[in-house]
PDB file of N, CA and C in Angstrom:
ATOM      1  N   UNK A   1     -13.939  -0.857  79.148  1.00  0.00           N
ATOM      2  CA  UNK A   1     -13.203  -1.310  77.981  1.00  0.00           C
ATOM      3  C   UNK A   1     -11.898  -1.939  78.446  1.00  0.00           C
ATOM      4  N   UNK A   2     -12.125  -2.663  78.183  1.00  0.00           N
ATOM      5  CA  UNK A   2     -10.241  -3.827  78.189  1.00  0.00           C
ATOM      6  C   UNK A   2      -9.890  -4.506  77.105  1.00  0.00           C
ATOM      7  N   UNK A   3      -8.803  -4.545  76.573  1.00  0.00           N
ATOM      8  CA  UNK A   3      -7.798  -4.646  75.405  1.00  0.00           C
ATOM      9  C   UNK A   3      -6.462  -5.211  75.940  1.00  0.00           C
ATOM     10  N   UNK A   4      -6.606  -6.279  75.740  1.00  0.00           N
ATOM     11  CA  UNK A   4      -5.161  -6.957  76.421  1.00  0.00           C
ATOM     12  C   UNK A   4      -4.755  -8.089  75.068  1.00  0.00           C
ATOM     13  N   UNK A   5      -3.193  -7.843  74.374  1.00  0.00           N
ATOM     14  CA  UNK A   5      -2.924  -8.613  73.586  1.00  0.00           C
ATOM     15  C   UNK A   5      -1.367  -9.240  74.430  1.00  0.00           C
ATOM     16  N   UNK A   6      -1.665 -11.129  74.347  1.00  0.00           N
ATOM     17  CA  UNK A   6      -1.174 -11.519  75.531  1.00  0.00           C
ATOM     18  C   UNK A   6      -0.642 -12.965  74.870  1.00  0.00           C
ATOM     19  N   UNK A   7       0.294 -13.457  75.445  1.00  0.00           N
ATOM     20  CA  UNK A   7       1.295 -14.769  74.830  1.00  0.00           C
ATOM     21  C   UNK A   7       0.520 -15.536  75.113  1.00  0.00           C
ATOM     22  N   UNK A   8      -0.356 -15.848  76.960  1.00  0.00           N
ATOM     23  CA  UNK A   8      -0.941 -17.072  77.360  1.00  0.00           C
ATOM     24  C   UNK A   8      -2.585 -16.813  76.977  1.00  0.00           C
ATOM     25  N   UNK A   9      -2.772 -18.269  77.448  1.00  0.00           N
ATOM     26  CA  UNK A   9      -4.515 -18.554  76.921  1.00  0.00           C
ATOM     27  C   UNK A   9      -5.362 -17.828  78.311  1.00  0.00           C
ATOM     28  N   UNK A  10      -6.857 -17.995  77.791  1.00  0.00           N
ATOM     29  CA  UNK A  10      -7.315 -17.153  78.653  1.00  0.00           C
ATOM     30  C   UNK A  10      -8.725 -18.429  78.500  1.00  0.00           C
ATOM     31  N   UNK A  11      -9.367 -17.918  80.112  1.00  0.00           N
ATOM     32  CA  UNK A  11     -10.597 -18.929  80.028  1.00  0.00           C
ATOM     33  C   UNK A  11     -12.115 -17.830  79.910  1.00  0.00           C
ATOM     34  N   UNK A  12     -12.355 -18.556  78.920  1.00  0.00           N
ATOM     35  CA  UNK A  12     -13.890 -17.474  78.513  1.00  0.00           C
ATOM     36  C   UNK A  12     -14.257 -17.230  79.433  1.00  0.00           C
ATOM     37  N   UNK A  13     -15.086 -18.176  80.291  1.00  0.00           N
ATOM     38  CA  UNK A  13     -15.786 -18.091  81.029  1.00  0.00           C
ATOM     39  C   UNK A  13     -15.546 -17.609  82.679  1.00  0.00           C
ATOM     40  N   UNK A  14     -14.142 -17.328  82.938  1.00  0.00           N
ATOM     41  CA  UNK A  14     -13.543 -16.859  83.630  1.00  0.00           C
ATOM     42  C   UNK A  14     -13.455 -14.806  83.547  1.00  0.00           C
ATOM     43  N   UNK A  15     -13.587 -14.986  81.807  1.00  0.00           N
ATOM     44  CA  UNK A  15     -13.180 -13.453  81.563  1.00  0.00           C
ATOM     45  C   UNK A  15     -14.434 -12.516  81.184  1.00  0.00           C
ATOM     46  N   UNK A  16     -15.611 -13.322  81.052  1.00  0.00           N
ATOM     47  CA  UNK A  16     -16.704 -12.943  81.154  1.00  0.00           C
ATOM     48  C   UNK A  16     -17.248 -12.725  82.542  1.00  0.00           C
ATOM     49  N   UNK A  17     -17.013 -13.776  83.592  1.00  0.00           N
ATOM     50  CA  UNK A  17     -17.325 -13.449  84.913  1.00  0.00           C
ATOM     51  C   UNK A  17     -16.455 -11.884  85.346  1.00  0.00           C
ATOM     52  N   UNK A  18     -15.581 -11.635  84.828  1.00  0.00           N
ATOM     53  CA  UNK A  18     -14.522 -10.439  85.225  1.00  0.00           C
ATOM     54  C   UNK A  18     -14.704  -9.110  84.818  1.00  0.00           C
ATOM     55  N   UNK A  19     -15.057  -9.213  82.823  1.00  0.00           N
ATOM     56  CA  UNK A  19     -15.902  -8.369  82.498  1.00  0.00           C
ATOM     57  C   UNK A  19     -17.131  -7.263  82.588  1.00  0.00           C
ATOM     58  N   UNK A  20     -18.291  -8.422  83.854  1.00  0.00           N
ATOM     59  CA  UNK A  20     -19.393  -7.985  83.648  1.00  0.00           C
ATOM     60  C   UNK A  20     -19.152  -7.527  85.401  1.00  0.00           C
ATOM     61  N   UNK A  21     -18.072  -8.460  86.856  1.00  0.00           N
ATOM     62  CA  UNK A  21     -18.023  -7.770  87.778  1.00  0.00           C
ATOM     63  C   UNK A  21     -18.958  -7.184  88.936  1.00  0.00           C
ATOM     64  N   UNK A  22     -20.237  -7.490  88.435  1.00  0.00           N
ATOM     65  CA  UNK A  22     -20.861  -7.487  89.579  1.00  0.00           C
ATOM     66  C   UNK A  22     -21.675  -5.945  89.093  1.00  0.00           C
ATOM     67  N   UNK A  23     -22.074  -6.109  87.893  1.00  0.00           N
ATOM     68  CA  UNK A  23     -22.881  -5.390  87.119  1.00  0.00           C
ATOM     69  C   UNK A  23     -24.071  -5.739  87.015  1.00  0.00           C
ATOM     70  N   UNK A  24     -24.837  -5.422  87.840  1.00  0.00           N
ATOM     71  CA  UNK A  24     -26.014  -6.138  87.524  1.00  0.00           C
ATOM     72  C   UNK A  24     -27.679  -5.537  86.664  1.00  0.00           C
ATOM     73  N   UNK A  25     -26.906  -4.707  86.047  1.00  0.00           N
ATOM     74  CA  UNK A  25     -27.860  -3.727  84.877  1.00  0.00           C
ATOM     75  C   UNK A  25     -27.124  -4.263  83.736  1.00  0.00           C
ATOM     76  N   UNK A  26     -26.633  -5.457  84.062  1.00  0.00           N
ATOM     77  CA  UNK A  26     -26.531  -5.783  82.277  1.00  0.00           C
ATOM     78  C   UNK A  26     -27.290  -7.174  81.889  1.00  0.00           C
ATOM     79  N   UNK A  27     -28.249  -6.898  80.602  1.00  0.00           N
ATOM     80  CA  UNK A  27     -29.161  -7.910  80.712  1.00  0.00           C
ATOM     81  C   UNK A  27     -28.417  -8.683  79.388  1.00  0.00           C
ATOM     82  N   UNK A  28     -27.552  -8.417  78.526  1.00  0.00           N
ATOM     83  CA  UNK A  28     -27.170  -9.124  77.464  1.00  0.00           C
ATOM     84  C   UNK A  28     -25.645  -9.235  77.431  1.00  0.00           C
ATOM     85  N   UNK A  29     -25.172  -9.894  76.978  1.00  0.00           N
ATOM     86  CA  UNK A  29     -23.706 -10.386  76.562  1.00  0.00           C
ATOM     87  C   UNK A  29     -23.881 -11.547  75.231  1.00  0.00           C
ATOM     88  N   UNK A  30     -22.673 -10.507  74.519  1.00  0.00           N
ATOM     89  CA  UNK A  30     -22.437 -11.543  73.358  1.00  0.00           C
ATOM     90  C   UNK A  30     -21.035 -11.697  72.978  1.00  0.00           C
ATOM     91  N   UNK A  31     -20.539 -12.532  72.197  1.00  0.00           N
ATOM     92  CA  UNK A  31     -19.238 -12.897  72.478  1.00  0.00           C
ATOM     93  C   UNK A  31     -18.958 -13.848  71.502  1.00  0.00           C
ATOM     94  N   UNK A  32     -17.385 -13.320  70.651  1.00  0.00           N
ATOM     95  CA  UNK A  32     -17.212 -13.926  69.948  1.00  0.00           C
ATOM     96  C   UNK A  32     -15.676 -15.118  70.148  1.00  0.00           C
ATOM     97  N   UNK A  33     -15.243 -15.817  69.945  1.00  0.00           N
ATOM     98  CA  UNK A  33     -13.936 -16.895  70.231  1.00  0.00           C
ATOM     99  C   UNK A  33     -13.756 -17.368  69.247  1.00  0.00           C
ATOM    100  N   UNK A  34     -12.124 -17.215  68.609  1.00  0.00           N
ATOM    101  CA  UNK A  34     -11.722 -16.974  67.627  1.00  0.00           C
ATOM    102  C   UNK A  34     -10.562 -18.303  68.219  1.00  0.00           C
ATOM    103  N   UNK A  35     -10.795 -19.645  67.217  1.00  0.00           N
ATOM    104  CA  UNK A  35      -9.824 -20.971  67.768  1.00  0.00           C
ATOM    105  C   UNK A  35      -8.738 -21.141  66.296  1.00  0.00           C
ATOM    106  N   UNK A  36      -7.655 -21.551  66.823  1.00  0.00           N
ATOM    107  CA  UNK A  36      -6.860 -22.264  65.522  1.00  0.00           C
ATOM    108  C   UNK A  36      -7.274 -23.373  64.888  1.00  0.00           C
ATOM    109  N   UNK A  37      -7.214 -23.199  63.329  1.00  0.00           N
ATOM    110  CA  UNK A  37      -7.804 -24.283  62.639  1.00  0.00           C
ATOM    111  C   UNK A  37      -6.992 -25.208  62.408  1.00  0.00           C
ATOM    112  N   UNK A  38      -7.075 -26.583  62.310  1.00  0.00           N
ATOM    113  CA  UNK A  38      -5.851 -27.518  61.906  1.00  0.00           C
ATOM    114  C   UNK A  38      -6.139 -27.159  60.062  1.00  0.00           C
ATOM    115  N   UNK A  39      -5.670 -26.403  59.809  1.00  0.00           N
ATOM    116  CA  UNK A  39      -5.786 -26.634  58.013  1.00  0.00           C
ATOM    117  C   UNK A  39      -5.269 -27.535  56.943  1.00  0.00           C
ATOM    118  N   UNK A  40      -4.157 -28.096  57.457  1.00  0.00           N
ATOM    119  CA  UNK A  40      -4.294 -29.280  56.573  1.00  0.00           C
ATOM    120  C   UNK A  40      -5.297 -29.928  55.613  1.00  0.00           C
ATOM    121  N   UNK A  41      -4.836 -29.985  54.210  1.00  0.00           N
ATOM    122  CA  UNK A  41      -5.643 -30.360  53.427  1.00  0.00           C
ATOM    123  C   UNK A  41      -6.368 -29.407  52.239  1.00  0.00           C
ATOM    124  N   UNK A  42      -6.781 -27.929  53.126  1.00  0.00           N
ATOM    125  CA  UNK A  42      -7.357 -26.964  52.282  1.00  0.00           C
ATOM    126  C   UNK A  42      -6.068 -26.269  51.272  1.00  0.00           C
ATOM    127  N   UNK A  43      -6.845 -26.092  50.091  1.00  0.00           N
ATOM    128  CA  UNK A  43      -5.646 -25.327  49.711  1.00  0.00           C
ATOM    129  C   UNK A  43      -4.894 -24.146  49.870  1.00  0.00           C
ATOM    130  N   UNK A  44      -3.542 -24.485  49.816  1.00  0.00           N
ATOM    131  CA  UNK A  44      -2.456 -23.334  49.871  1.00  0.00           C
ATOM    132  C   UNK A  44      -2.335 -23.843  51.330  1.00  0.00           C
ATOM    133  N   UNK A  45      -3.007 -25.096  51.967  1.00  0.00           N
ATOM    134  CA  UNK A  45      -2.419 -25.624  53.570  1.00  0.00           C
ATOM    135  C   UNK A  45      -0.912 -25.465  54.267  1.00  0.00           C
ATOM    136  N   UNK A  46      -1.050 -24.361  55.014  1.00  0.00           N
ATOM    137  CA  UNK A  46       0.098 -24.196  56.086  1.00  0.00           C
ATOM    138  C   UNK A  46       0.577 -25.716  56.939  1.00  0.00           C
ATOM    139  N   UNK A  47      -0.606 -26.002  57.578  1.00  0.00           N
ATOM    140  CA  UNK A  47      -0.830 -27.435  58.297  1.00  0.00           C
ATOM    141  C   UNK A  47      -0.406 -27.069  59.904  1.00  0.00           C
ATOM    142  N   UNK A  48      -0.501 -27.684  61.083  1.00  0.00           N
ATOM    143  CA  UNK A  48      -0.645 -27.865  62.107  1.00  0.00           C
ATOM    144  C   UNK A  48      -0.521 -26.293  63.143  1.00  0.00           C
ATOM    145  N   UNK A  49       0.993 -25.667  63.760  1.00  0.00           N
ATOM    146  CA  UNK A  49       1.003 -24.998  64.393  1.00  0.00           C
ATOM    147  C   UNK A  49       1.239 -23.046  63.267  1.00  0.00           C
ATOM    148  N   UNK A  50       0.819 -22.310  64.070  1.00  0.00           N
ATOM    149  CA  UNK A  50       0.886 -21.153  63.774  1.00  0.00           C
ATOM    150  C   UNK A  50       1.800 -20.366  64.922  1.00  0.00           C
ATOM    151  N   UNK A  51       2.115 -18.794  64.225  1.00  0.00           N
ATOM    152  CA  UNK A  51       2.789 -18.377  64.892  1.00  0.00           C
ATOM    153  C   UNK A  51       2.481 -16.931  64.740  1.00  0.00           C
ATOM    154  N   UNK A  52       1.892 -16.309  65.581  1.00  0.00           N
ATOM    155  CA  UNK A  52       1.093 -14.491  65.393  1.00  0.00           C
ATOM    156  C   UNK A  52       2.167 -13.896  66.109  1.00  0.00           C
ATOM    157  N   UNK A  53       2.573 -12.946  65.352  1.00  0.00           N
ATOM    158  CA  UNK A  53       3.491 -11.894  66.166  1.00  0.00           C
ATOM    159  C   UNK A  53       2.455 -10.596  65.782  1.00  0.00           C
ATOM    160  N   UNK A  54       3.150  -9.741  66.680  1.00  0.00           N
ATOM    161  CA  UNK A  54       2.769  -8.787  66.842  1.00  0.00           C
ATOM    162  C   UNK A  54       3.415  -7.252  67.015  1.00  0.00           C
ATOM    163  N   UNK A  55       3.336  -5.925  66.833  1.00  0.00           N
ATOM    164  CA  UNK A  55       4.102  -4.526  66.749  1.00  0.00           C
ATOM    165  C   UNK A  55       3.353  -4.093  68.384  1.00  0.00           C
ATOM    166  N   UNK A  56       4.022  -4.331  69.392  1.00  0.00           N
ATOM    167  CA  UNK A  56       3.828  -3.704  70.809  1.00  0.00           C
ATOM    168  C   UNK A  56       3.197  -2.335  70.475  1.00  0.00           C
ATOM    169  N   UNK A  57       1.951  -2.149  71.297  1.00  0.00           N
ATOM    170  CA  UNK A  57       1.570  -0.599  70.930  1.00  0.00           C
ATOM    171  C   UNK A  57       0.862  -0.227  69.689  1.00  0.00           C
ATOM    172  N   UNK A  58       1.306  -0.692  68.592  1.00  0.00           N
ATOM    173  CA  UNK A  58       0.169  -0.531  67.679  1.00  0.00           C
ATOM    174  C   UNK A  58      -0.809  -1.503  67.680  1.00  0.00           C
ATOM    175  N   UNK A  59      -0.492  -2.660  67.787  1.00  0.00           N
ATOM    176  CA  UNK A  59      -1.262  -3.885  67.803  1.00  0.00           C
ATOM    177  C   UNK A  59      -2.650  -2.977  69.252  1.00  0.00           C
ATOM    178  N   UNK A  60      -2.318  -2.692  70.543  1.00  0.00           N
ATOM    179  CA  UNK A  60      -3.166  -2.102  71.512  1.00  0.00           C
ATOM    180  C   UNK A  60      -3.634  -1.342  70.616  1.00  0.00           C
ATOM    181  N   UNK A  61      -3.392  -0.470  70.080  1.00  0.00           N
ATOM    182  CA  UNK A  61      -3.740   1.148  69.607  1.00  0.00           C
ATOM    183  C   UNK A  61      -4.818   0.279  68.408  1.00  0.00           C
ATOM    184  N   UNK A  62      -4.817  -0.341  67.501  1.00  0.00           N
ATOM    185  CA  UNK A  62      -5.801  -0.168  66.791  1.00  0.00           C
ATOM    186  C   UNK A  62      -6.945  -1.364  67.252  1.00  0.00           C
ATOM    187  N   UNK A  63      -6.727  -2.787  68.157  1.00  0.00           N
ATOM    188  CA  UNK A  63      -7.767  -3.020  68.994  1.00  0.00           C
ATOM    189  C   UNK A  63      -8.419  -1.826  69.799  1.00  0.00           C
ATOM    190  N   UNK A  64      -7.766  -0.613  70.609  1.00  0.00           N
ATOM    191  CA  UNK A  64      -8.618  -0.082  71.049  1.00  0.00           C
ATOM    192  C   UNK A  64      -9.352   0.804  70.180  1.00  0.00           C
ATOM    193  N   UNK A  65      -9.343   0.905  68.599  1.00  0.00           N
ATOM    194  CA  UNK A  65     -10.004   1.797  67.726  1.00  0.00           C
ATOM    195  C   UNK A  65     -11.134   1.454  67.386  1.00  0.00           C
ATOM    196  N   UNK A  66     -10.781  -0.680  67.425  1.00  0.00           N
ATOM    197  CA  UNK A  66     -11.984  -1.463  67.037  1.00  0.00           C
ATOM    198  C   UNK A  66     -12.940  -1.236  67.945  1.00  0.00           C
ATOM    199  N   UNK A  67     -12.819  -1.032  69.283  1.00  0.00           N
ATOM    200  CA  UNK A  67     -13.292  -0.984  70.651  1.00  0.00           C
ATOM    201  C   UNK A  67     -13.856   0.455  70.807  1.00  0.00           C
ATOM    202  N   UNK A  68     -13.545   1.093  70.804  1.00  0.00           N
ATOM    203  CA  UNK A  68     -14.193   2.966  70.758  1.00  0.00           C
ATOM    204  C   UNK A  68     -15.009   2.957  69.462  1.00  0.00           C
ATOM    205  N   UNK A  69     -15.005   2.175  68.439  1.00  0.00           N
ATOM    206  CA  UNK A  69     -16.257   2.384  67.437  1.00  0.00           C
ATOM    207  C   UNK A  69     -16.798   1.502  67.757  1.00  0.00           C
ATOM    208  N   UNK A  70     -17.194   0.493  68.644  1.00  0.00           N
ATOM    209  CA  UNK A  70     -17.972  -0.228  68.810  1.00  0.00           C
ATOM    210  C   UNK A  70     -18.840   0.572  69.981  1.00  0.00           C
ATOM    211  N   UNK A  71     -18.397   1.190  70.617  1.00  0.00           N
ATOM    212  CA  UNK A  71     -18.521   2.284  71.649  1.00  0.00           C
ATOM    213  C   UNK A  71     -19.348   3.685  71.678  1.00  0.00           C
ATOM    214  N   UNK A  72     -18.956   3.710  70.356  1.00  0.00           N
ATOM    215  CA  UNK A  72     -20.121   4.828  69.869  1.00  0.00           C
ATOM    216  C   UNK A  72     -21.108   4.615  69.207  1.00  0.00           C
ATOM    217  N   UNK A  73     -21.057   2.707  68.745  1.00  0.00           N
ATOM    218  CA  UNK A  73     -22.297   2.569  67.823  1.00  0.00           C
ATOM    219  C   UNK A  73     -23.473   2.035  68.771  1.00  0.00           C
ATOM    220  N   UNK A  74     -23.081   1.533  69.421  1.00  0.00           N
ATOM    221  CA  UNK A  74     -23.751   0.839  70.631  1.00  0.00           C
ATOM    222  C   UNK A  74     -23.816   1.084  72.245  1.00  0.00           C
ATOM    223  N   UNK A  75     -24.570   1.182  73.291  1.00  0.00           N
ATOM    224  CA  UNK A  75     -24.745   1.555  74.367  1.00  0.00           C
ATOM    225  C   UNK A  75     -24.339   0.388  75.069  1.00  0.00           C
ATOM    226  N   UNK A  76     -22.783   0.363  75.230  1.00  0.00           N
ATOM    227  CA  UNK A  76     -22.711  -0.853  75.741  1.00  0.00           C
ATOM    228  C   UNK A  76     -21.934  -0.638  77.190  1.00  0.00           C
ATOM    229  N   UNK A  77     -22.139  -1.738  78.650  1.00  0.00           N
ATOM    230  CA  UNK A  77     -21.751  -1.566  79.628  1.00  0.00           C
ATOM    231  C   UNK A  77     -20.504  -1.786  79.479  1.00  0.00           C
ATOM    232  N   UNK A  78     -20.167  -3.068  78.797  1.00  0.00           N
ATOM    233  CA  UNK A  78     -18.613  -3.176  78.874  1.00  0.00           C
ATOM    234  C   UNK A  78     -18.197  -4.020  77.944  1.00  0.00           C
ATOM    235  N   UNK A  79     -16.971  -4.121  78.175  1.00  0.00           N
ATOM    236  CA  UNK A  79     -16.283  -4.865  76.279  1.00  0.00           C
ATOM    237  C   UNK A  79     -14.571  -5.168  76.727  1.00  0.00           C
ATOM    238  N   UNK A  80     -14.691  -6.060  75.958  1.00  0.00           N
ATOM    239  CA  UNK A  80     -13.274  -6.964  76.278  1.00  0.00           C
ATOM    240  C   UNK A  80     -12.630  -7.175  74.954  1.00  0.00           C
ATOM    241  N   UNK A  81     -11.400  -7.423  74.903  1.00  0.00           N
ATOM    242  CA  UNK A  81     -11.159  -7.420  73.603  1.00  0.00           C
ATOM    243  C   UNK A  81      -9.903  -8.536  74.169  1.00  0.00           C
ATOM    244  N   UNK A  82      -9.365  -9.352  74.056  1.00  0.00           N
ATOM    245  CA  UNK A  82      -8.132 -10.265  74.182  1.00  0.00           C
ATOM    246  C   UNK A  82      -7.471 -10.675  72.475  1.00  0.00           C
ATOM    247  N   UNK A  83      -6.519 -10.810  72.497  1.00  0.00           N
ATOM    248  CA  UNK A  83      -5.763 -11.188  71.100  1.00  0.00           C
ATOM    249  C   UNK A  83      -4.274 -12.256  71.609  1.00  0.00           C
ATOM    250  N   UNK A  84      -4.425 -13.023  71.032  1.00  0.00           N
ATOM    251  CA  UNK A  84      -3.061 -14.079  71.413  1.00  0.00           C
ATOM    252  C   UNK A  84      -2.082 -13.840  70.474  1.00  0.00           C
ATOM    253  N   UNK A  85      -0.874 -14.074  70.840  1.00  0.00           N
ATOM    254  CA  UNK A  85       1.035 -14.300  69.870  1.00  0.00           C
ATOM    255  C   UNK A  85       1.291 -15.127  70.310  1.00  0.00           C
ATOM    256  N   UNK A  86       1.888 -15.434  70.083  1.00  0.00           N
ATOM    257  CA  UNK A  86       3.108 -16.303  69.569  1.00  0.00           C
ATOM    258  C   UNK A  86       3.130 -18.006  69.189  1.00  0.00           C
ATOM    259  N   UNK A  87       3.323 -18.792  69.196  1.00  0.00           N
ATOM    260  CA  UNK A  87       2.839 -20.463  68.699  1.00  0.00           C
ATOM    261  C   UNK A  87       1.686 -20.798  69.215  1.00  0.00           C
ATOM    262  N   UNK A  88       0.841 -20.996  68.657  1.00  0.00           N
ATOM    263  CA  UNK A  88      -0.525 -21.481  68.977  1.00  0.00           C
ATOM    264  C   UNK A  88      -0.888 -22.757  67.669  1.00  0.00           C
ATOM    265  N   UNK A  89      -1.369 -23.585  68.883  1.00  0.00           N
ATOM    266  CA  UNK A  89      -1.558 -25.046  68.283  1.00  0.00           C
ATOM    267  C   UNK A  89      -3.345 -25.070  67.550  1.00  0.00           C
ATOM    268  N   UNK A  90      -3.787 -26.054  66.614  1.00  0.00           N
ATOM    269  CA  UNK A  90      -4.607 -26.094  66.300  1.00  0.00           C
ATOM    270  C   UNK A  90      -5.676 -26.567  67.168  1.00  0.00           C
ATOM    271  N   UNK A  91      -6.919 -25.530  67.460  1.00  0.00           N
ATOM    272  CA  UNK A  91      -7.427 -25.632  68.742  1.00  0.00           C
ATOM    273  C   UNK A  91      -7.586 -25.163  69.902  1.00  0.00           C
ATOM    274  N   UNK A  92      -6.576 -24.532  70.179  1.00  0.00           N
ATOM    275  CA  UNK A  92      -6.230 -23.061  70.909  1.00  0.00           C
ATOM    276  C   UNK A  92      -6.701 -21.695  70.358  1.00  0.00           C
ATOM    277  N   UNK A  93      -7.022 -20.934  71.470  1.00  0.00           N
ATOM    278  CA  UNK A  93      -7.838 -20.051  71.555  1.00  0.00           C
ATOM    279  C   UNK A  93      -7.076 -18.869  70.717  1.00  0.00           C
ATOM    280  N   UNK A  94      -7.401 -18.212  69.925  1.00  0.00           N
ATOM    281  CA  UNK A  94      -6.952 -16.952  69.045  1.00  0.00           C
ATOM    282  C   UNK A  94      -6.933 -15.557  69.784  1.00  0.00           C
ATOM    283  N   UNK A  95      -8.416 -15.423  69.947  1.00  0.00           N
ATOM    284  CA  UNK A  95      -9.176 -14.126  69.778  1.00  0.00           C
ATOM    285  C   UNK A  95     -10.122 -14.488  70.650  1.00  0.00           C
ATOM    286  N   UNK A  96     -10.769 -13.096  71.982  1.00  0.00           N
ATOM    287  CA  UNK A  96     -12.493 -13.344  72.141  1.00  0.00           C
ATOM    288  C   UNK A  96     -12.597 -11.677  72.431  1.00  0.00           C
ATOM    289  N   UNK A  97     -14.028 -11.686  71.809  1.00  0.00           N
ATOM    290  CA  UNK A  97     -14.263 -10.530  71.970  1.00  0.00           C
ATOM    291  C   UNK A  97     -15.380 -10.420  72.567  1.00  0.00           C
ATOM    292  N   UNK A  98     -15.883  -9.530  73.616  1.00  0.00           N
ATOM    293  CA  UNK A  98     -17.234  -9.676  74.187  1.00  0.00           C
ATOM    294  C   UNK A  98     -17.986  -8.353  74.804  1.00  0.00           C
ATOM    295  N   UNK A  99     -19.147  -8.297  74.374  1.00  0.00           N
ATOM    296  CA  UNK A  99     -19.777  -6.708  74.370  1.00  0.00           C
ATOM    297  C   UNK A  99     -20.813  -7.293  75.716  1.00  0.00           C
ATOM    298  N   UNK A 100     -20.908  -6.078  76.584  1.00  0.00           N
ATOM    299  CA  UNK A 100     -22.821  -6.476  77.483  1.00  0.00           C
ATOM    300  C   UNK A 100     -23.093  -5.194  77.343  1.00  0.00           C
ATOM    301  N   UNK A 101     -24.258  -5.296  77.005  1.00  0.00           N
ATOM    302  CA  UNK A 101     -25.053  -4.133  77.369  1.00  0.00           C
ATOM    303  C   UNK A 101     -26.876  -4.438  78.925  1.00  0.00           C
ATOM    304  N   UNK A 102     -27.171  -3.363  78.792  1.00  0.00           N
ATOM    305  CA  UNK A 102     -28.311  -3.424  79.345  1.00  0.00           C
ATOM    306  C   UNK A 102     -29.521  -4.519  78.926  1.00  0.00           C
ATOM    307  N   UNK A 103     -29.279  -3.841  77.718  1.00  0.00           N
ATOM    308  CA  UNK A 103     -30.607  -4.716  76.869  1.00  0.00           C
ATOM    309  C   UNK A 103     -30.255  -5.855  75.853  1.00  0.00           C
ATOM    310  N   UNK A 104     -30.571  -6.667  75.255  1.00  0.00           N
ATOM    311  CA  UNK A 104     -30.050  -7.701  74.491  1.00  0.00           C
ATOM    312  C   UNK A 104     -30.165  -7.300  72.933  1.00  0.00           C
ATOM    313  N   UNK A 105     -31.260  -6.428  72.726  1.00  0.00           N
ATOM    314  CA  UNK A 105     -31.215  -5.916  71.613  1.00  0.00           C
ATOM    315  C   UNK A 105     -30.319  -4.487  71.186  1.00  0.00           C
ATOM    316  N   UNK A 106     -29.834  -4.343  72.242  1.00  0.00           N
ATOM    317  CA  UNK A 106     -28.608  -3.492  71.943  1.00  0.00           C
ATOM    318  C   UNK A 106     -27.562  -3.923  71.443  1.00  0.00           C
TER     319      UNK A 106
END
């Protein structure tokens, strides 16, 4: 389990290679990536850049709650959890979250 909420961007495919580590009893990975929307236009439109803050410590504490019930529902090898702050442009990476297990139907 890893839970890291972090200012800079992160590369999926970098953090999936890191995740799984040289695990080689894991036959599935799934994974979700969470990008900024340019909203402009929709209603109640903010429009271009955003700005996520965050409470140090609680912000960890209840990603890792999301992460330990995912933990008990599922037999999973390993799980990542990343969360971004502070100005993030439309297009830039938010959120990824990513489970492997053994089996794919797990």
């Amino acid at each position: 389990m890893v839970v890291r909420v972090q200012r800079e961007d992160f590369d999926v495919g970098a953090e999936i290679v890191a995740m799984t580590a040289g695990d080689h009893g894991i036959g599935g990975i799934t994974s979700f990536v969470g990008l900024v929307r340019d909203i402009v236009g929709e209603a109640n439109a903010a429009g271009g850049a955003m700005t996520l803050e965050h409470y140090p410590g609680m912000t960890e504490k209840m990603l890792a709650n999301i992460d330990t019930e995912a933990q008990s529902r599922w037999p999973l090898s390993a799980s990542l959890i990343i969360h971004r702050y502070g100005r993030l442009e439309p297009g830039d990476n938010i959120v990824l979250v990513a489970a492997a297990s053994a089996h794919r139907g797990d």
